[in-house]
Amino acid sequence: MNHFFKRYPNIKIKDYDLIFFPILQDEHFYLICINKKEQGYEVIDNIKVGRAVTNLYGGNVRKMKRHFVKYLKEKELTLLANKIKGFPVSYLSLRWQTFKNQTDCGIFLMRHMETYKGTLKNWTTQLRTERTGQKGQIDNLITKYVNVILTSHLNEKSHLILEEANSFYKKITTETISKIVIGESAGIEKQKRFKIPRTVQFLDDCRTSTKKAEEAKQNEETTDVVENRTVDASKG
């Protein structure tokens, strides 16, 4: 935290209502939020948990609280430290929580941090439920967050990544154009092989051709009728 506040000296903890702590426990990410406005510690997790909430999260909440209070006192923010020390802990129940998805917890964590404003009222991550298309939304968020992380000015390797991305893009573009040209050439050869006419018949041409065909058929039928009558007359 010292590194962060040295880099951004204008940001003051006491000026913010929400303080987020991403937690990694047993290869699972979730969020603990200190909500100063609601005066509580809020556990925000994508996994739907039953009654064993205290057993699952309680230890980490206590550790985080102890260390953060100590940090605030070291920074001479004693009033704030004493205030948050007594906040109760709550576990937020969310409509989009999952039962089976245990691999995308990091994506849920970032989405929760991005969209949570401190109250459940009107809070929406725009995520559907696990059974109604949530997986596709998560895939889109993965693309979004990976792009932001790789290209962010905070990423010390971002310039190298962008250089490689540009090089890869040029390569892919060249290969794609080559495939299009080769495909067009193959298409021309195929046309020659199957003797596809080069002229294109538009709608008017098609109508004219159809009309001529109908007239020719009518003339042919008329000729047949005349010939039949002539034969009948000669027999009579």
Tab-separated table of C-alpha atoms in Angstrom:
chain	number	residue	atom	x	y	z
A	1	MET	CA	0.000	0.000	0.000
A	2	ASN	CA	2.891	2.342	0.657
A	3	HIS	CA	4.043	1.868	-2.926
A	4	PHE	CA	0.581	2.768	-4.223
A	5	PHE	CA	0.175	5.906	-2.124
A	6	LYS	CA	3.681	7.101	-2.955
A	7	ARG	CA	2.816	6.830	-6.617
A	8	TYR	CA	-0.543	8.558	-6.141
A	9	PRO	CA	-0.023	11.010	-3.261
A	10	ASN	CA	-3.284	12.853	-3.950
A	11	ILE	CA	-5.359	9.784	-3.065
A	12	LYS	CA	-6.333	9.707	0.603
A	13	ILE	CA	-7.969	6.679	2.241
A	14	LYS	CA	-10.113	8.839	4.468
A	15	ASP	CA	-11.750	10.445	1.419
A	16	TYR	CA	-13.235	7.195	0.088
A	17	ASP	CA	-16.320	5.276	1.178
A	18	LEU	CA	-15.279	1.914	-0.292
A	19	ILE	CA	-11.950	0.146	0.207
A	20	PHE	CA	-11.498	-3.094	-1.755
A	21	PHE	CA	-9.245	-5.971	-0.734
A	22	PRO	CA	-8.928	-8.792	-3.298
A	23	ILE	CA	-8.378	-12.058	-1.422
A	24	LEU	CA	-6.737	-15.230	-2.722
A	25	GLN	CA	-7.578	-18.258	-0.607
A	26	ASP	CA	-6.928	-21.853	-1.699
A	27	GLU	CA	-6.592	-20.791	-5.362
A	28	HIS	CA	-9.887	-18.917	-5.204
A	29	PHE	CA	-10.368	-15.153	-5.565
A	30	TYR	CA	-13.041	-13.170	-3.774
A	31	LEU	CA	-13.485	-9.650	-2.447
A	32	ILE	CA	-13.641	-8.055	0.979
A	33	CYS	CA	-14.994	-4.529	0.915
A	34	ILE	CA	-14.760	-2.075	3.795
A	35	ASN	CA	-17.921	-0.065	3.346
A	36	LYS	CA	-17.537	3.093	5.415
A	37	LYS	CA	-20.950	4.439	4.452
A	38	GLU	CA	-22.791	1.252	5.469
A	39	GLN	CA	-20.285	0.679	8.293
A	40	GLY	CA	-19.412	-2.930	7.634
A	41	TYR	CA	-17.071	-5.491	6.119
A	42	GLU	CA	-18.733	-7.078	3.091
A	43	VAL	CA	-17.652	-10.389	1.590
A	44	ILE	CA	-18.423	-10.500	-2.138
A	45	ASP	CA	-17.904	-13.860	-3.816
A	46	ASN	CA	-19.188	-15.416	-7.028
A	47	ILE	CA	-19.606	-18.798	-5.310
A	48	LYS	CA	-22.949	-19.424	-3.652
A	49	VAL	CA	-22.174	-20.385	-0.063
A	50	GLY	CA	-24.463	-22.035	2.457
A	51	ARG	CA	-24.531	-21.493	6.184
A	52	ALA	CA	-20.797	-22.003	6.807
A	53	VAL	CA	-19.992	-18.398	5.882
A	54	THR	CA	-18.160	-17.559	9.101
A	55	ASN	CA	-16.011	-20.680	8.939
A	56	LEU	CA	-15.109	-20.030	5.310
A	57	TYR	CA	-14.327	-16.310	5.405
A	58	GLY	CA	-14.044	-15.357	9.065
A	59	GLY	CA	-10.331	-16.030	9.481
A	60	ASN	CA	-9.283	-13.904	6.505
A	61	VAL	CA	-11.579	-11.061	7.480
A	62	ARG	CA	-10.081	-10.960	10.975
A	63	LYS	CA	-6.511	-11.001	9.615
A	64	MET	CA	-7.234	-8.293	7.074
A	65	LYS	CA	-8.966	-6.144	9.693
A	66	ARG	CA	-6.093	-6.496	12.164
A	67	HIS	CA	-3.390	-5.571	9.652
A	68	PHE	CA	-5.342	-2.716	8.091
A	69	VAL	CA	-6.153	-1.160	11.459
A	70	LYS	CA	-2.467	-1.387	12.341
A	71	TYR	CA	-1.541	0.271	9.044
A	72	LEU	CA	-3.984	3.146	9.625
A	73	LYS	CA	-2.595	3.796	13.083
A	74	GLU	CA	0.933	3.868	11.673
A	75	LYS	CA	-0.272	6.527	9.230
A	76	GLU	CA	-1.771	8.477	12.132
A	77	LEU	CA	-5.336	7.792	11.031
A	78	THR	CA	-6.366	6.665	14.489
A	79	LEU	CA	-9.967	7.873	14.313
A	80	LEU	CA	-10.607	5.914	11.120
A	81	ALA	CA	-8.797	2.874	12.525
A	82	ASN	CA	-10.937	2.830	15.655
A	83	LYS	CA	-14.089	3.345	13.601
A	84	ILE	CA	-13.630	0.447	11.189
A	85	LYS	CA	-12.299	-1.846	13.897
A	86	GLY	CA	-15.805	-2.383	15.203
A	87	PHE	CA	-17.572	-2.865	11.853
A	88	PRO	CA	-19.612	-6.104	11.582
A	89	VAL	CA	-19.075	-8.627	8.787
A	90	SER	CA	-21.736	-9.569	6.225
A	91	TYR	CA	-21.860	-11.898	3.237
A	92	LEU	CA	-23.645	-10.525	0.160
A	93	SER	CA	-26.103	-12.833	-1.586
A	94	LEU	CA	-26.193	-12.076	-5.311
A	95	ARG	CA	-28.505	-13.152	-8.116
A	96	TRP	CA	-25.632	-14.058	-10.487
A	97	GLN	CA	-23.687	-16.217	-8.030
A	98	THR	CA	-22.618	-19.634	-9.256
A	99	PHE	CA	-22.775	-23.237	-8.110
A	100	LYS	CA	-20.553	-24.880	-10.735
A	101	ASN	CA	-18.187	-22.217	-12.056
A	102	GLN	CA	-15.065	-22.385	-9.919
A	103	THR	CA	-12.558	-21.300	-12.569
A	104	ASP	CA	-13.567	-17.723	-13.435
A	105	CYS	CA	-13.456	-16.300	-9.901
A	106	GLY	CA	-10.840	-13.703	-10.897
A	107	ILE	CA	-13.125	-12.338	-13.619
A	108	PHE	CA	-16.034	-12.092	-11.187
A	109	LEU	CA	-13.754	-10.336	-8.707
A	110	MET	CA	-12.781	-7.649	-11.214
A	111	ARG	CA	-16.378	-7.214	-12.334
A	112	HIS	CA	-17.505	-6.783	-8.735
A	113	MET	CA	-14.824	-4.162	-8.088
A	114	GLU	CA	-15.718	-2.381	-11.312
A	115	THR	CA	-19.459	-2.122	-10.686
A	116	TYR	CA	-20.122	-2.161	-6.925
A	117	LYS	CA	-21.109	1.264	-5.577
A	118	GLY	CA	-21.661	0.389	-1.937
A	119	THR	CA	-25.278	-0.745	-1.907
A	120	LEU	CA	-27.190	-3.748	-3.209
A	121	LYS	CA	-30.004	-1.481	-4.353
A	122	ASN	CA	-29.820	-1.036	-8.132
A	123	TRP	CA	-26.460	-2.823	-8.253
A	124	THR	CA	-26.072	-4.703	-11.490
A	125	THR	CA	-23.058	-6.372	-13.004
A	126	GLN	CA	-25.194	-7.047	-16.111
A	127	LEU	CA	-24.331	-10.704	-15.587
A	128	ARG	CA	-27.022	-13.274	-16.219
A	129	THR	CA	-27.532	-16.307	-14.046
A	130	GLU	CA	-25.369	-19.368	-14.485
A	131	ARG	CA	-28.071	-21.125	-16.511
A	132	THR	CA	-29.013	-18.276	-18.832
A	133	GLY	CA	-25.951	-17.365	-20.881
A	134	GLN	CA	-23.505	-16.220	-18.218
A	135	LYS	CA	-20.603	-18.177	-19.753
A	136	GLY	CA	-20.613	-16.100	-22.943
A	137	GLN	CA	-20.578	-12.896	-20.904
A	138	ILE	CA	-17.619	-14.141	-18.877
A	139	ASP	CA	-15.718	-14.938	-22.086
A	140	ASN	CA	-16.299	-11.368	-23.285
A	141	LEU	CA	-15.094	-9.975	-19.962
A	142	ILE	CA	-11.942	-12.096	-20.172
A	143	THR	CA	-11.133	-10.459	-23.511
A	144	LYS	CA	-11.859	-7.011	-22.084
A	145	TYR	CA	-9.779	-7.379	-18.923
A	146	VAL	CA	-6.832	-9.087	-20.615
A	147	ASN	CA	-6.673	-6.243	-23.126
A	148	VAL	CA	-6.750	-3.604	-20.376
A	149	ILE	CA	-4.132	-5.364	-18.252
A	150	LEU	CA	-1.718	-5.959	-21.122
A	151	THR	CA	-1.955	-2.449	-22.584
A	152	SER	CA	-2.265	-0.401	-19.392
A	153	HIS	CA	0.342	2.283	-18.696
A	154	LEU	CA	0.753	0.601	-15.312
A	155	ASN	CA	2.095	-2.484	-17.075
A	156	GLU	CA	5.854	-1.974	-17.340
A	157	LYS	CA	6.005	-4.434	-20.255
A	158	SER	CA	3.102	-2.908	-22.184
A	159	HIS	CA	5.336	-1.381	-24.898
A	160	LEU	CA	6.852	-4.794	-25.650
A	161	ILE	CA	3.419	-6.383	-25.749
A	162	LEU	CA	2.102	-3.706	-28.114
A	163	GLU	CA	5.104	-4.137	-30.412
A	164	GLU	CA	4.532	-7.889	-30.580
A	165	ALA	CA	0.813	-7.354	-31.117
A	166	ASN	CA	1.457	-4.974	-34.025
A	167	SER	CA	3.922	-7.406	-35.562
A	168	PHE	CA	1.464	-10.266	-35.184
A	169	TYR	CA	-1.346	-8.153	-36.656
A	170	LYS	CA	0.742	-7.305	-39.724
A	171	LYS	CA	1.628	-10.961	-40.182
A	172	ILE	CA	-1.976	-12.093	-39.868
A	173	THR	CA	-3.130	-9.333	-42.218
A	174	THR	CA	-0.568	-10.347	-44.839
A	175	GLU	CA	-1.507	-14.016	-44.541
A	176	THR	CA	-5.201	-13.185	-44.758
A	177	ILE	CA	-4.716	-11.093	-47.895
A	178	SER	CA	-2.646	-13.897	-49.423
A	179	LYS	CA	-5.400	-16.406	-48.690
A	180	ILE	CA	-7.977	-14.105	-50.250
A	181	VAL	CA	-5.870	-13.708	-53.413
A	182	ILE	CA	-5.242	-17.452	-53.608
A	183	GLY	CA	-8.915	-18.098	-52.997
A	184	GLU	CA	-9.917	-15.706	-55.770
A	185	SER	CA	-7.476	-17.390	-58.160
A	186	ALA	CA	-8.836	-20.802	-57.244
A	187	GLY	CA	-12.341	-19.496	-57.820
A	188	ILE	CA	-11.445	-18.296	-61.320
A	189	GLU	CA	-9.908	-21.665	-62.176
A	190	LYS	CA	-13.026	-23.380	-60.880
A	191	GLN	CA	-15.192	-21.180	-63.078
A	192	LYS	CA	-13.114	-22.114	-66.120
A	193	ARG	CA	-13.291	-25.801	-65.250
A	194	PHE	CA	-17.059	-25.828	-64.979
A	195	LYS	CA	-17.523	-23.369	-67.885
A	196	ILE	CA	-19.445	-20.836	-65.881
A	197	PRO	CA	-20.512	-17.990	-68.208
A	198	ARG	CA	-18.693	-14.744	-67.561
A	199	THR	CA	-21.696	-12.583	-68.387
A	200	VAL	CA	-24.109	-11.839	-65.606
A	201	GLN	CA	-27.829	-11.921	-66.241
A	202	PHE	CA	-29.676	-9.195	-64.411
A	203	LEU	CA	-33.357	-9.271	-63.599
A	204	ASP	CA	-34.466	-7.613	-66.863
A	205	ASP	CA	-32.349	-10.026	-68.888
A	206	CYS	CA	-33.887	-12.954	-67.044
A	207	ARG	CA	-37.389	-11.640	-67.699
A	208	THR	CA	-36.596	-11.174	-71.417
A	209	SER	CA	-35.168	-14.674	-71.686
A	210	THR	CA	-38.188	-16.149	-69.930
A	211	LYS	CA	-40.592	-14.221	-72.166
A	212	LYS	CA	-38.799	-15.385	-75.310
A	213	ALA	CA	-38.904	-18.973	-74.111
A	214	GLU	CA	-42.648	-18.737	-73.442
A	215	GLU	CA	-43.281	-17.203	-76.890
A	216	ALA	CA	-41.257	-19.935	-78.576
A	217	LYS	CA	-43.233	-22.590	-76.717
A	218	GLN	CA	-46.548	-21.000	-77.731
A	219	ASN	CA	-45.436	-20.839	-81.386
A	220	GLU	CA	-44.431	-24.481	-81.224
A	221	GLU	CA	-47.817	-25.477	-79.781
A	222	THR	CA	-49.643	-23.414	-82.447
A	223	THR	CA	-47.658	-25.112	-85.211
A	224	ASP	CA	-48.545	-28.542	-83.815
A	225	VAL	CA	-52.251	-27.653	-83.763
A	226	VAL	CA	-52.187	-26.405	-87.364
A	227	GLU	CA	-50.367	-29.513	-88.551
A	228	ASN	CA	-52.863	-31.771	-86.781
A	229	ARG	CA	-55.809	-29.970	-88.379
A	230	THR	CA	-54.196	-30.247	-91.813
A	231	VAL	CA	-53.749	-33.976	-91.390
A	232	ASP	CA	-57.373	-34.406	-90.278
A	233	ALA	CA	-58.625	-32.399	-93.261
A	234	SER	CA	-56.690	-34.519	-95.739
A	235	LYS	CA	-58.180	-37.676	-94.256
A	236	GLY	CA	-61.673	-36.300	-94.639
